[in-house]
CSV table of C-alpha atoms in Angstrom, one decimal:
chain,number,residue,atom,x,y,z
A,209,GLY,CA,42.7,-29.5,24.7
A,210,ILE,CA,41.2,-32.5,26.3
A,211,GLN,CA,42.6,-33.7,29.6
A,212,VAL,CA,42.8,-37.5,30.2
A,213,GLU,CA,43.6,-38.7,33.7
A,214,GLN,CA,44.1,-42.2,34.9
A,215,SER,CA,44.1,-43.9,38.3
A,216,PRO,CA,45.7,-45.4,40.1
A,217,PRO,CA,49.2,-44.5,38.7
A,218,ASP,CA,50.7,-47.8,40.0
A,219,LEU,CA,49.1,-51.1,41.0
A,220,ILE,CA,50.6,-54.3,42.3
A,221,LEU,CA,48.5,-57.4,42.2
A,222,GLN,CA,48.9,-61.0,43.3
A,223,GLU,CA,48.4,-63.4,40.4
A,224,GLY,CA,44.7,-64.3,40.3
A,225,ALA,CA,43.4,-61.1,41.7
A,226,ASN,CA,41.0,-58.8,40.0
A,227,SER,CA,41.4,-55.0,39.4
A,228,THR,CA,39.7,-52.0,38.0
A,229,LEU,CA,41.5,-49.1,36.2
A,230,ARG,CA,39.8,-45.8,35.7
A,231,CYS,CA,40.1,-43.2,33.0
A,232,ASN,CA,38.5,-39.7,33.4
A,233,PHE,CA,38.3,-37.3,30.5
A,234,SER,CA,37.5,-33.6,30.6
A,235,ASP,CA,35.4,-33.3,27.5
A,236,SER,CA,32.8,-35.3,25.7
A,237,VAL,CA,34.3,-37.8,23.3
A,238,ASN,CA,33.0,-39.9,20.4
A,239,ASN,CA,35.4,-42.6,21.0
A,240,LEU,CA,37.8,-43.9,23.6
A,241,GLN,CA,40.5,-46.6,23.4
A,242,TRP,CA,42.4,-48.7,25.9
A,243,PHE,CA,46.0,-49.8,25.2
A,244,HIS,CA,48.4,-52.2,26.9
A,245,GLN,CA,52.1,-51.4,26.6
A,246,ASN,CA,54.0,-54.5,27.5
A,247,PRO,CA,57.4,-54.5,29.3
A,248,TRP,CA,59.1,-54.5,25.9
A,249,GLY,CA,57.4,-51.3,24.9
A,250,GLN,CA,54.9,-52.6,22.3
A,251,LEU,CA,51.5,-50.9,22.4
A,252,ILE,CA,48.6,-53.1,21.8
A,253,ASN,CA,45.1,-51.9,21.1
A,254,LEU,CA,42.7,-53.6,23.6
A,255,PHE,CA,39.4,-51.9,23.1
A,256,TYR,CA,37.7,-49.2,21.1
A,257,ILE,CA,34.8,-48.3,23.3
A,258,PRO,CA,33.0,-45.0,22.8
A,259,SER,CA,30.1,-46.1,25.1
A,260,GLY,CA,28.7,-49.2,26.7
A,261,THR,CA,30.6,-52.4,27.7
A,262,LYS,CA,32.8,-54.8,25.8
A,263,GLN,CA,34.5,-58.0,26.9
A,264,ASN,CA,37.5,-59.8,25.6
A,265,GLY,CA,38.4,-62.9,27.6
A,266,ARG,CA,39.5,-61.8,31.1
A,267,LEU,CA,39.4,-58.1,30.1
A,268,SER,CA,36.3,-55.9,29.9
A,269,ALA,CA,35.8,-52.2,29.5
A,270,THR,CA,32.9,-49.9,30.2
A,271,THR,CA,32.6,-46.3,29.1
A,272,VAL,CA,29.9,-43.9,30.5
A,273,ALA,CA,30.3,-41.1,28.0
A,274,THR,CA,27.7,-38.8,29.7
A,275,GLU,CA,29.8,-38.9,32.9
A,276,ARG,CA,33.1,-38.8,31.1
A,277,TYR,CA,34.8,-41.9,32.4
A,278,SER,CA,35.8,-45.3,31.3
A,279,LEU,CA,36.8,-48.4,33.4
A,280,LEU,CA,39.0,-51.3,32.4
A,281,TYR,CA,38.4,-54.5,34.4
A,282,ILE,CA,41.1,-57.2,34.6
A,283,SER,CA,39.9,-60.5,36.2
A,284,SER,CA,42.1,-63.4,37.3
A,285,SER,CA,45.2,-61.4,36.6
A,286,GLN,CA,48.3,-63.2,35.2
A,287,THR,CA,51.9,-62.1,35.1
A,288,THR,CA,51.6,-61.5,31.4
A,289,ASP,CA,49.1,-58.7,32.2
A,290,SER,CA,52.0,-56.6,33.6
A,291,GLY,CA,52.8,-53.4,31.8
A,292,VAL,CA,51.3,-50.0,31.5
A,293,TYR,CA,47.7,-49.5,30.6
A,294,PHE,CA,46.8,-46.3,28.7
A,295,CYS,CA,43.4,-44.8,27.7
A,296,ALA,CA,43.3,-42.4,24.8
A,297,ALA,CA,40.7,-40.0,23.7
A,298,PRO,CA,40.4,-37.6,20.8
A,299,GLY,CA,40.8,-33.9,21.3
A,300,GLY,CA,40.4,-31.6,18.4
A,301,TYR,CA,40.5,-32.9,14.9
A,302,GLN,CA,41.0,-36.6,15.7
A,303,LYS,CA,44.2,-35.7,17.6
A,304,VAL,CA,44.3,-38.4,20.1
A,305,THR,CA,45.5,-37.6,23.6
A,306,PHE,CA,46.9,-40.3,25.8
A,307,GLY,CA,46.5,-40.5,29.6
A,308,THR,CA,49.5,-40.8,31.9
A,309,GLY,CA,48.9,-44.5,32.3
A,310,THR,CA,48.5,-47.1,35.1
A,311,LYS,CA,51.6,-49.2,35.7
A,312,LEU,CA,50.5,-52.7,36.6
A,313,GLN,CA,52.7,-55.4,38.1
A,314,VAL,CA,51.3,-58.8,38.7
A,315,ILE,CA,53.4,-61.0,41.0
A,316,PRO,CA,53.3,-64.8,41.1
B,7,GLU,CA,48.3,-58.9,7.9
B,8,ALA,CA,51.8,-57.4,8.4
B,9,GLY,CA,52.1,-54.9,11.2
B,10,VAL,CA,53.6,-51.4,11.3
B,11,ALA,CA,57.3,-51.7,10.6
B,12,GLN,CA,59.8,-49.3,12.1
B,13,SER,CA,63.6,-49.1,11.9
B,14,PRO,CA,66.0,-48.9,13.5
B,15,ARG,CA,65.0,-50.4,16.8
B,16,TYR,CA,67.7,-48.6,18.8
B,17,LYS,CA,69.9,-45.6,18.1
B,18,ILE,CA,72.5,-43.8,20.2
B,19,ILE,CA,73.8,-40.5,18.9
B,20,GLU,CA,75.7,-37.5,20.4
B,21,LYS,CA,73.9,-34.3,20.9
B,22,ARG,CA,73.9,-32.0,17.8
B,23,GLN,CA,74.1,-35.0,15.5
B,24,SER,CA,71.2,-35.8,13.2
B,25,VAL,CA,69.1,-39.0,13.1
B,26,ALA,CA,66.3,-40.4,10.9
B,27,PHE,CA,63.6,-42.9,11.7
B,28,TRP,CA,61.6,-44.9,9.1
B,29,CYS,CA,58.1,-46.2,9.3
B,30,ASN,CA,56.1,-48.4,6.9
B,31,PRO,CA,52.4,-48.5,7.9
B,32,ILE,CA,49.9,-51.3,7.4
B,33,SER,CA,49.0,-51.6,3.7
B,34,GLY,CA,46.0,-49.6,2.9
B,35,HIS,CA,46.1,-47.4,6.0
B,36,ALA,CA,45.7,-43.8,4.9
B,37,THR,CA,46.5,-42.2,8.3
B,38,LEU,CA,50.0,-42.3,9.8
B,39,TYR,CA,51.1,-40.9,13.1
B,40,TRP,CA,54.4,-40.2,14.8
B,41,TYR,CA,54.4,-40.2,18.6
B,42,GLN,CA,57.2,-39.4,21.1
B,43,GLN,CA,57.1,-41.3,24.3
B,44,ILE,CA,59.4,-40.0,27.1
B,45,LEU,CA,60.2,-42.5,29.8
B,46,GLY,CA,57.3,-42.6,32.3
B,47,GLN,CA,54.9,-40.6,30.2
B,48,GLY,CA,52.2,-41.4,27.7
B,49,PRO,CA,52.8,-41.0,24.0
B,50,LYS,CA,52.6,-37.5,22.6
B,51,LEU,CA,51.5,-36.9,19.1
B,52,LEU,CA,54.2,-35.2,17.0
B,53,ILE,CA,52.6,-35.3,13.5
B,54,GLN,CA,49.7,-36.9,11.7
B,55,PHE,CA,49.4,-37.5,8.0
B,56,GLN,CA,46.4,-38.3,5.9
B,57,ASN,CA,47.9,-39.9,2.7
B,58,ASN,CA,50.8,-37.6,1.9
B,59,GLY,CA,49.3,-34.5,3.5
B,60,VAL,CA,49.9,-33.2,7.0
B,61,VAL,CA,46.7,-33.1,9.2
B,62,ASP,CA,48.3,-31.9,12.5
B,63,ASP,CA,51.9,-31.0,13.3
B,64,SER,CA,51.1,-28.5,16.1
B,65,GLN,CA,53.3,-30.3,18.6
B,66,LEU,CA,56.2,-30.9,16.3
B,67,PRO,CA,59.3,-28.9,17.2
B,68,LYS,CA,59.8,-27.6,13.7
B,69,ASP,CA,63.1,-25.9,14.4
B,70,ARG,CA,64.7,-29.4,14.7
B,71,PHE,CA,62.2,-32.0,13.7
B,72,SER,CA,60.9,-32.7,10.2
B,73,ALA,CA,58.8,-35.5,8.7
B,74,GLU,CA,57.6,-36.5,5.3
B,75,ARG,CA,55.4,-39.1,3.8
B,76,LEU,CA,56.1,-39.1,0.1
B,77,LYS,CA,53.7,-41.1,-2.0
B,78,GLY,CA,51.4,-41.5,0.9
B,79,VAL,CA,52.9,-44.8,2.1
B,80,ASP,CA,56.1,-44.9,4.2
B,81,SER,CA,57.3,-42.0,6.3
B,82,THR,CA,60.6,-40.6,7.7
B,83,LEU,CA,61.0,-38.6,10.8
B,84,LYS,CA,64.2,-36.6,11.2
B,85,ILE,CA,65.8,-34.8,14.1
B,86,GLN,CA,68.6,-32.3,13.3
B,87,PRO,CA,70.4,-31.3,15.5
B,88,ALA,CA,69.4,-33.6,18.4
B,89,LYS,CA,69.3,-32.5,22.0
B,90,LEU,CA,69.6,-34.5,25.2
B,91,GLU,CA,65.8,-34.0,25.8
B,92,ASP,CA,65.0,-35.8,22.6
B,93,SER,CA,65.9,-39.1,24.2
B,94,ALA,CA,62.7,-41.1,24.0
B,95,VAL,CA,60.9,-43.9,22.1
B,96,TYR,CA,59.5,-42.7,18.8
B,97,LEU,CA,56.4,-44.6,17.9
B,98,CYS,CA,54.7,-44.8,14.5
B,99,ALA,CA,51.1,-45.8,14.2
B,100,SER,CA,48.6,-46.2,11.4
B,101,SER,CA,44.9,-46.4,11.0
B,102,LEU,CA,42.6,-47.1,8.2
B,103,ASP,CA,41.2,-43.6,8.1
B,104,LEU,CA,41.1,-40.3,10.0
B,105,GLU,CA,38.1,-41.8,11.8
B,106,VAL,CA,39.9,-43.1,14.9
B,107,SER,CA,37.1,-45.6,15.4
B,108,TYR,CA,39.0,-48.0,13.2
B,109,GLY,CA,41.6,-48.1,15.9
B,110,TYR,CA,45.3,-47.6,15.9
B,111,THR,CA,48.1,-50.1,15.2
B,112,PHE,CA,51.5,-49.2,16.6
B,113,GLY,CA,54.9,-50.3,15.5
B,114,SER,CA,57.5,-51.5,18.0
B,115,GLY,CA,59.2,-48.1,18.1
B,116,THR,CA,62.7,-46.7,17.9
B,117,ARG,CA,64.5,-46.1,21.2
B,118,LEU,CA,66.7,-43.0,20.8
B,119,THR,CA,69.4,-42.1,23.3
B,120,VAL,CA,71.1,-38.8,22.9
B,121,VAL,CA,74.4,-38.5,24.9
């Protein structure tokens, strides 16, 4: 099945700093999603982004499908951005595979 | 719109006991998923339903886990008998259709501790 790798595994940021999270996938995909899991465990869908770039406030994402990677940008980070960020890609018949996540801690 | 509802939020059981989790998806969502998330890992798909039919259960440990989605709406996931390694958060998600392009919505999960 498809392999989804994320980097870095852990990230500590000072509030206000910017960061880039990366997701590499082993096979071509027709969609990719980014999720944020908050410290209480709730998974929130951030972006559905099979290709191109999307922006939502301080967050933006870019997927280069031909090169099998996606990037999530966080600008002017806030403590509420803390949590784990997952990318997820379909492998097989719409069976979505999650990456191992990037754990982000934003300190004031 | 109401989100994906799950219950209970927490459950502690002894090994070899049985347990059941309930999920009510967003109204009109045909596709329902159960995921297992072990601490420090990403969610792993256990079973995927389209209406009341199973699309994928290849990663469901069928000797102890079972799931059903009668009438194509809410769903129940059961573990019998539970093992220590079943301690995890069990997440339910739904989407409008099999086309994942519509995006997932997750419930808050059930945290299971097996002692």
